[in-house]
GROMACS .gro file of C-alpha atoms in nm:
model
  326
    1MET     CA    1  33.403   8.635  -9.637
    2PHE     CA    2  33.020   8.648  -9.658
    3ILE     CA    3  32.787   8.843  -9.877
    4GLY     CA    4  32.445   8.986  -9.862
    5ILE     CA    5  32.250   9.106 -10.123
    6ASP     CA    6  31.971   9.364 -10.097
    7HIS     CA    7  31.728   9.369 -10.393
    8GLY     CA    8  31.621   9.723 -10.343
    9THR     CA    9  31.368   9.923 -10.566
   10THR     CA   10  31.623  10.105 -10.754
   11ALA     CA   11  31.941   9.920 -10.681
   12MET     CA   12  32.088   9.610 -10.565
   13ARG     CA   13  32.297   9.660 -10.279
   14PHE     CA   14  32.593   9.424 -10.185
   15ALA     CA   15  32.770   9.397  -9.846
   16ALA     CA   16  33.063   9.181  -9.791
   17LEU     CA   17  33.149   9.093  -9.460
   18PHE     CA   18  33.483   8.978  -9.342
   19PRO     CA   19  33.585   8.751  -9.043
   20ASP     CA   20  33.742   9.067  -8.880
   21GLY     CA   21  33.403   9.225  -8.883
   22ASN     CA   22  33.521   9.480  -9.162
   23VAL     CA   23  33.220   9.533  -9.426
   24LEU     CA   24  33.267   9.670  -9.770
   25LYS     CA   25  32.978   9.794  -9.983
   26LEU     CA   26  32.889   9.791 -10.343
   27GLU     CA   27  32.581   9.928 -10.513
   28ILE     CA   28  32.473   9.870 -10.871
   29PRO     CA   29  32.162  10.039 -11.003
   30ARG     CA   30  31.921   9.769 -11.137
   31THR     CA   31  31.885   9.911 -11.474
   32GLU     CA   32  32.281   9.878 -11.485
   33ALA     CA   33  32.244   9.537 -11.383
   34ALA     CA   34  32.010   9.432 -11.634
   35GLY     CA   35  32.253   9.529 -11.868
   36MET     CA   36  32.512   9.296 -11.748
   37THR     CA   37  32.609   8.934 -11.872
   38GLU     CA   38  32.626   8.685 -11.575
   39SER     CA   39  33.005   8.677 -11.567
   40GLN     CA   40  33.032   9.080 -11.580
   41LEU     CA   41  32.842   9.072 -11.257
   42ILE     CA   42  33.033   8.838 -11.091
   43SER     CA   43  33.353   8.994 -11.183
   44SER     CA   44  33.215   9.326 -11.086
   45ILE     CA   45  33.143   9.198 -10.719
   46GLU     CA   46  33.504   9.036 -10.751
   47ASN     CA   47  33.637   9.355 -10.839
   48ALA     CA   48  33.481   9.591 -10.613
   49PHE     CA   49  33.595   9.354 -10.278
   50GLY     CA   50  33.910   9.272 -10.405
   51ILE     CA   51  33.826   8.917 -10.397
   52SER     CA   52  33.766   8.576 -10.595
   53SER     CA   53  33.475   8.380 -10.587
   54SER     CA   54  33.650   8.102 -10.394
   55ASP     CA   55  33.671   8.357 -10.109
   56ILE     CA   56  33.322   8.357 -10.049
   57PHE     CA   57  33.214   8.116  -9.778
   58LEU     CA   58  32.827   8.189  -9.837
   59MET     CA   59  32.595   8.424  -9.988
   60ALA     CA   60  32.243   8.535  -9.866
   61VAL     CA   61  32.042   8.673 -10.139
   62THR     CA   62  31.683   8.833 -10.154
   63TYR     CA   63  31.474   8.845 -10.465
   64SER     CA   64  31.124   9.012 -10.552
   65MET     CA   65  30.842   8.912 -10.278
   66GLY     CA   66  30.977   8.567 -10.175
   67ASP     CA   67  30.664   8.430 -10.160
   68GLY     CA   68  30.721   8.099 -10.298
   69ILE     CA   69  30.937   7.970 -10.024
   70LYS     CA   70  30.877   7.997  -9.623
   71ASP     CA   71  31.197   7.890  -9.518
   72ILE     CA   72  31.570   7.982  -9.600
   73GLU     CA   73  31.675   7.788  -9.879
   74ASP     CA   74  31.954   7.659 -10.081
   75ILE     CA   75  31.994   7.850 -10.387
   76ARG     CA   76  32.054   7.540 -10.581
   77THR     CA   77  31.714   7.392 -10.499
   78VAL     CA   78  31.471   7.685 -10.530
   79GLU     CA   79  31.230   7.700 -10.813
   80ASN     CA   80  31.108   8.005 -11.000
   81ARG     CA   81  31.372   8.227 -10.800
   82GLY     CA   82  31.158   8.171 -10.482
   83VAL     CA   83  30.861   8.355 -10.596
   84LYS     CA   84  30.475   8.282 -10.714
   85SER     CA   85  30.507   8.540 -10.996
   86ILE     CA   86  30.700   8.842 -11.071
   87GLU     CA   87  30.331   8.998 -11.166
   88GLY     CA   88  30.154   9.202 -10.936
   89ALA     CA   89  30.240   9.487 -10.690
   90GLY     CA   90  30.546   9.694 -10.751
   91LYS     CA   91  30.773   9.866 -11.005
   92LYS     CA   92  30.968   9.618 -11.234
   93THR     CA   93  31.313   9.782 -11.312
   94GLY     CA   94  31.505   9.490 -11.410
   95GLY     CA   95  31.861   9.347 -11.290
   96GLY     CA   96  31.747   9.121 -10.997
   97GLY     CA   97  31.684   8.846 -11.194
   98LEU     CA   98  32.027   8.857 -11.360
   99VAL     CA   99  32.184   8.915 -11.016
  100PHE     CA  100  31.992   8.568 -10.902
  101ASP     CA  101  32.074   8.371 -11.188
  102SER     CA  102  32.440   8.496 -11.181
  103ILE     CA  103  32.471   8.366 -10.841
  104ARG     CA  104  32.292   8.022 -10.881
  105SER     CA  105  32.508   7.966 -11.223
  106SER     CA  106  32.851   8.047 -11.058
  107GLY     CA  107  32.861   7.778 -10.781
  108ILE     CA  108  32.906   8.016 -10.514
  109PRO     CA  109  32.715   7.865 -10.186
  110ALA     CA  110  32.429   8.065 -10.149
  111VAL     CA  111  32.070   8.066  -9.943
  112VAL     CA  112  31.776   8.260 -10.076
  113ILE     CA  113  31.582   8.446  -9.803
  114PRO     CA  114  31.202   8.413  -9.808
  115GLY     CA  115  30.931   8.675  -9.747
  116ILE     CA  116  30.662   8.664  -9.487
  117HIS     CA  117  30.340   8.591  -9.656
  118GLU     CA  118  30.022   8.361  -9.605
  119ASN     CA  119  30.198   8.025  -9.559
  120SER     CA  120  30.468   8.153  -9.303
  121ASP     CA  121  30.502   8.032  -8.955
  122THR     CA  122  30.396   8.381  -8.805
  123ASP     CA  123  30.132   8.510  -8.636
  124PRO     CA  124  29.815   8.355  -8.824
  125ARG     CA  125  29.604   8.651  -8.774
  126LEU     CA  126  29.814   8.862  -9.006
  127ASN     CA  127  29.822   8.578  -9.251
  128ILE     CA  128  29.499   8.664  -9.376
  129PHE     CA  129  29.674   8.878  -9.618
  130SER     CA  130  29.871   8.697  -9.924
  131HIS     CA  131  30.177   8.903  -9.840
  132SER     CA  132  30.333   9.097  -9.565
  133THR     CA  133  30.677   9.157  -9.639
  134SER     CA  134  30.987   9.085  -9.891
  135PRO     CA  135  31.275   8.925  -9.799
  136GLU     CA  136  31.518   9.237  -9.764
  137LYS     CA  137  31.310   9.359  -9.484
  138ILE     CA  138  31.396   9.056  -9.284
  139GLY     CA  139  31.767   9.097  -9.359
  140ILE     CA  140  31.705   9.462  -9.203
  141ALA     CA  141  31.552   9.290  -8.903
  142TYR     CA  142  31.854   9.054  -8.860
  143HIS     CA  143  32.087   9.333  -8.867
  144ALA     CA  144  31.885   9.490  -8.596
  145PHE     CA  145  31.901   9.179  -8.390
  146ALA     CA  146  32.272   9.148  -8.454
  147ILE     CA  147  32.351   9.469  -8.307
  148GLY     CA  148  32.141   9.379  -8.002
  149PHE     CA  149  31.787   9.446  -8.043
  150ASN     CA  150  31.567   9.142  -7.945
  151ASP     CA  151  31.194   9.293  -7.918
  152PHE     CA  152  31.143   9.551  -8.198
  153VAL     CA  153  30.915   9.685  -8.408
  154LEU     CA  154  31.078   9.801  -8.745
  155SER     CA  155  30.959  10.023  -9.001
  156ASP     CA  156  31.120  10.063  -9.326
  157ILE     CA  157  30.997  10.379  -9.496
  158SER     CA  158  31.092  10.493  -9.877
  159SER     CA  159  30.917  10.406 -10.196
  160ASN     CA  160  30.681  10.211  -9.990
  161THR     CA  161  30.614  10.167  -9.596
  162VAL     CA  162  30.656   9.803  -9.477
  163THR     CA  163  30.646   9.727  -9.086
  164VAL     CA  164  30.761   9.407  -8.925
  165ALA     CA  165  30.746   9.309  -8.578
  166VAL     CA  166  31.018   9.076  -8.383
  167SER     CA  167  30.961   8.932  -8.021
  168ASP     CA  168  31.220   8.744  -7.838
  169GLY     CA  169  31.399   8.737  -8.147
  170LYS     CA  170  31.153   8.571  -8.380
  171LEU     CA  171  30.959   8.713  -8.650
  172ILE     CA  172  30.581   8.749  -8.541
  173GLY     CA  173  30.436   8.928  -8.856
  174ALA     CA  174  30.465   9.229  -9.086
  175ILE     CA  175  30.210   9.508  -9.288
  176ASP     CA  176  30.306   9.526  -9.651
  177ALA     CA  177  30.289   9.840  -9.837
  178CYS     CA  178  29.943   9.766 -10.010
  179ILE     CA  179  29.776   9.713  -9.684
  180PHE     CA  180  29.811  10.037  -9.477
  181ALA     CA  181  30.089  10.289  -9.449
  182PRO     CA  182  30.179  10.466  -9.781
  183GLY     CA  183  30.534  10.548  -9.895
  184LEU     CA  184  30.668  10.816 -10.122
  185GLN     CA  185  30.552  10.609 -10.433
  186HIS     CA  186  30.343  10.345 -10.331
  187GLY     CA  187  30.040  10.281 -10.105
  188PRO     CA  188  29.685  10.128 -10.061
  189LEU     CA  189  29.429  10.171 -10.312
  190ASP     CA  190  29.151  10.395 -10.193
  191VAL     CA  191  28.814  10.400 -10.344
  192GLN     CA  192  28.909  10.662 -10.622
  193CYS     CA  193  29.155  10.430 -10.721
  194LEU     CA  194  28.925  10.140 -10.731
  195ARG     CA  195  28.691  10.337 -10.945
  196ASP     CA  196  28.956  10.425 -11.188
  197VAL     CA  197  29.108  10.049 -11.213
  198ASP     CA  198  28.718   9.939 -11.261
  199ALA     CA  199  28.665  10.210 -11.538
  200GLY     CA  200  28.979  10.059 -11.736
  201LYS     CA  201  29.185  10.400 -11.656
  202MET     CA  202  29.462  10.220 -11.524
  203SER     CA  203  29.569   9.866 -11.401
  204ALA     CA  204  29.558   9.793 -11.018
  205ASN     CA  205  29.944   9.786 -11.032
  206GLU     CA  206  29.948  10.119 -11.165
  207ALA     CA  207  29.723  10.248 -10.908
  208PHE     CA  208  29.959  10.099 -10.628
  209VAL     CA  209  30.264  10.234 -10.740
  210ASN     CA  210  30.121  10.576 -10.758
  211SER     CA  211  29.913  10.607 -10.421
  212GLY     CA  212  30.184  10.739 -10.219
  213VAL     CA  213  30.217  11.062 -10.075
  214LEU     CA  214  30.365  11.218 -10.347
  215LYS     CA  215  30.061  11.187 -10.548
  216HIS     CA  216  29.918  11.513 -10.441
  217THR     CA  217  30.217  11.705 -10.505
  218SER     CA  218  30.417  11.811 -10.826
  219PHE     CA  219  30.745  11.650 -10.670
  220SER     CA  220  30.897  11.307 -10.828
  221ASP     CA  221  31.148  11.213 -10.558
  222ARG     CA  222  31.255  11.226 -10.181
  223HIS     CA  223  31.515  11.493 -10.274
  224GLU     CA  224  31.271  11.717 -10.435
  225LEU     CA  225  31.032  11.680 -10.136
  226ILE     CA  226  31.273  11.743  -9.856
  227LYS     CA  227  31.432  12.074 -10.023
  228ALA     CA  228  31.082  12.202 -10.060
  229ALA     CA  229  30.991  12.137  -9.713
  230ALA     CA  230  31.287  12.286  -9.586
  231ASP     CA  231  31.192  12.587  -9.805
  232GLY     CA  232  30.878  12.611  -9.654
  233ASP     CA  233  30.637  12.469  -9.931
  234SER     CA  234  30.308  12.382  -9.746
  235ARG     CA  235  30.272  12.069 -10.010
  236ALA     CA  236  30.573  11.928  -9.922
  237ILE     CA  237  30.551  11.977  -9.554
  238LEU     CA  238  30.205  11.812  -9.561
  239ALA     CA  239  30.346  11.506  -9.734
  240ILE     CA  240  30.585  11.450  -9.486
  241ASP     CA  241  30.348  11.505  -9.202
  242SER     CA  242  30.133  11.262  -9.375
  243ILE     CA  243  30.436  10.976  -9.435
  244ALA     CA  244  30.530  11.029  -9.056
  245LEU     CA  245  30.180  10.973  -8.903
  246PHE     CA  246  30.110  10.673  -9.117
  247ALA     CA  247  30.422  10.522  -9.029
  248ALA     CA  248  30.363  10.602  -8.661
  249MET     CA  249  30.018  10.459  -8.696
  250GLU     CA  250  30.154  10.145  -8.837
  251ILE     CA  251  30.402  10.108  -8.572
  252THR     CA  252  30.140  10.143  -8.311
  253GLY     CA  253  29.921   9.886  -8.453
  254MET     CA  254  30.231   9.635  -8.436
  255GLN     CA  255  30.294   9.716  -8.083
  256LEU     CA  256  29.933   9.606  -8.012
  257LEU     CA  257  30.028   9.272  -8.126
  258MET     CA  258  30.390   9.282  -7.955
  259LYS     CA  259  30.193   9.346  -7.627
  260GLU     CA  260  30.039   8.978  -7.669
  261TYR     CA  261  30.414   8.856  -7.681
  262GLY     CA  262  30.511   9.040  -7.359
  263SER     CA  263  30.653   9.382  -7.482
  264VAL     CA  264  30.587   9.644  -7.702
  265GLY     CA  265  30.976   9.655  -7.802
  266ASP     CA  266  31.189   9.911  -7.914
  267VAL     CA  267  31.108  10.135  -8.241
  268VAL     CA  268  31.361  10.102  -8.534
  269ILE     CA  269  31.331  10.311  -8.857
  270GLU     CA  270  31.508  10.248  -9.181
  271GLY     CA  271  31.486  10.347  -9.538
  272SER     CA  272  31.561  10.658  -9.759
  273VAL     CA  273  31.271  10.837  -9.596
  274GLY     CA  274  31.311  10.678  -9.247
  275GLU     CA  275  31.689  10.838  -9.246
  276VAL     CA  276  31.527  11.183  -9.277
  277PRO     CA  277  31.575  11.378  -8.944
  278GLU     CA  278  31.244  11.571  -8.977
  279VAL     CA  279  31.059  11.226  -9.030
  280VAL     CA  280  31.196  11.061  -8.740
  281LYS     CA  281  31.165  11.376  -8.509
  282LYS     CA  282  30.772  11.356  -8.633
  283ILE     CA  283  30.739  10.969  -8.560
  284GLU     CA  284  30.915  11.010  -8.237
  285ALA     CA  285  30.658  11.296  -8.121
  286HIS     CA  286  30.369  11.090  -8.221
  287LEU     CA  287  30.493  10.779  -8.025
  288ASP     CA  288  30.657  10.948  -7.738
  289VAL     CA  289  30.957  10.723  -7.779
  290LYS     CA  290  31.359  10.778  -7.908
  291ALA     CA  291  31.344  10.566  -8.225
  292HIS     CA  292  31.677  10.376  -8.336
  293VAL     CA  293  31.755  10.461  -8.686
  294LEU     CA  294  31.968  10.232  -8.935
  295ASP     CA  295  32.102  10.330  -9.245
  296ARG     CA  296  31.982  10.207  -9.619
  297TRP     CA  297  32.251   9.920  -9.606
  298SER     CA  298  32.108   9.758  -9.337
  299ALA     CA  299  31.942   9.506  -9.557
  300ALA     CA  300  32.241   9.378  -9.742
  301ILE     CA  301  32.450   9.398  -9.406
  302GLY     CA  302  32.197   9.193  -9.242
  303CYS     CA  303  32.195   8.934  -9.512
  304ALA     CA  304  32.561   8.898  -9.489
  305GLU     CA  305  32.530   8.826  -9.107
  306ILE     CA  306  32.259   8.572  -9.182
  307ALA     CA  307  32.505   8.408  -9.414
  308ARG     CA  308  32.759   8.432  -9.138
  309ASP     CA  309  32.553   8.265  -8.876
  310ILE     CA  310  32.420   8.000  -9.116
  311ASN     CA  311  32.780   7.903  -9.205
  312SER     CA  312  32.863   7.900  -8.826
  313GLY     CA  313  32.566   7.627  -8.795
  314SER     CA  314  32.246   7.836  -8.703
  315SER     CA  315  31.950   7.629  -8.795
  316GLU     CA  316  31.706   7.938  -8.771
  317ILE     CA  317  31.699   8.292  -8.836
  318LEU     CA  318  31.430   8.499  -8.648
  319GLY     CA  319  31.247   8.195  -8.622
  320LEU     CA  320  31.272   8.074  -8.987
  321LYS     CA  321  31.390   7.754  -9.063
  322VAL     CA  322  31.723   7.700  -9.258
  323ASN     CA  323  31.738   7.440  -9.504
  324PHE     CA  324  32.087   7.431  -9.628
  325LYS     CA  325  32.405   7.211  -9.606
  326ASN     CA  326  32.719   7.359  -9.735
   0.00000   0.00000   0.00000
């Protein structure tokens, strides 16, 4: 069987894909994973899926930004877990490094999925930015591809918003959370944020992780926001309207790129906010399309599907070269 791992913002998600197509799932909060030993982590995976490590043909792992590699690499050859640095944009909650190191030490065959960044073999115009998307979005995109989408724009909307374009089964570019559309917590730095950073009131990273749509409300998370919106709270409704509008604008921007490749593609939405019906309806209304909604397990399942197809001999995944020999 094959295992895919989603390095999520708040939790590590594991999907086990069996030869008969059956999928089992395991979620471990990152703070909980951070307190485990390497042997405890591997035992947790084995116990959850009712397997031993020898039953795993191949794992596909995501870690942080994945900006230290541009191809899919053997975990045994990757330096610094496939990243340039863990410093920079994003909240650090722990656990991801322990998971990565546990798998590498276990001897289980595994590949590491890259992010999309300035050195990637994607549309060079978007590579003006140092980072475009982290590896788990590639897992989501591959799951969309595996279930039949060949040309599509994928928007993952949760703590942050990241949008990816795939044309004829190949990744052509992405827009990261710190560039355009805000998520719940994270977003691009506006003029006031820049002033606050220059004045020493906060770091640039602190500004980034507090620039989402929640910053103008008293709500702390998605659940509070959605409940308040349902109750008619004007601030909550405005926050939802804002996140839907910006996501639709970002999707439209990527569709502009897609046109040069021959199709605007389907619209695929994923993420803890992307699953909220009110948000989906607003995005569909803005774009005048029917969107296809994937659930929060799509990244882990997509990574498991990547592992399966590499094990079957695939030399590239969504146009990414595979450097792995079992």
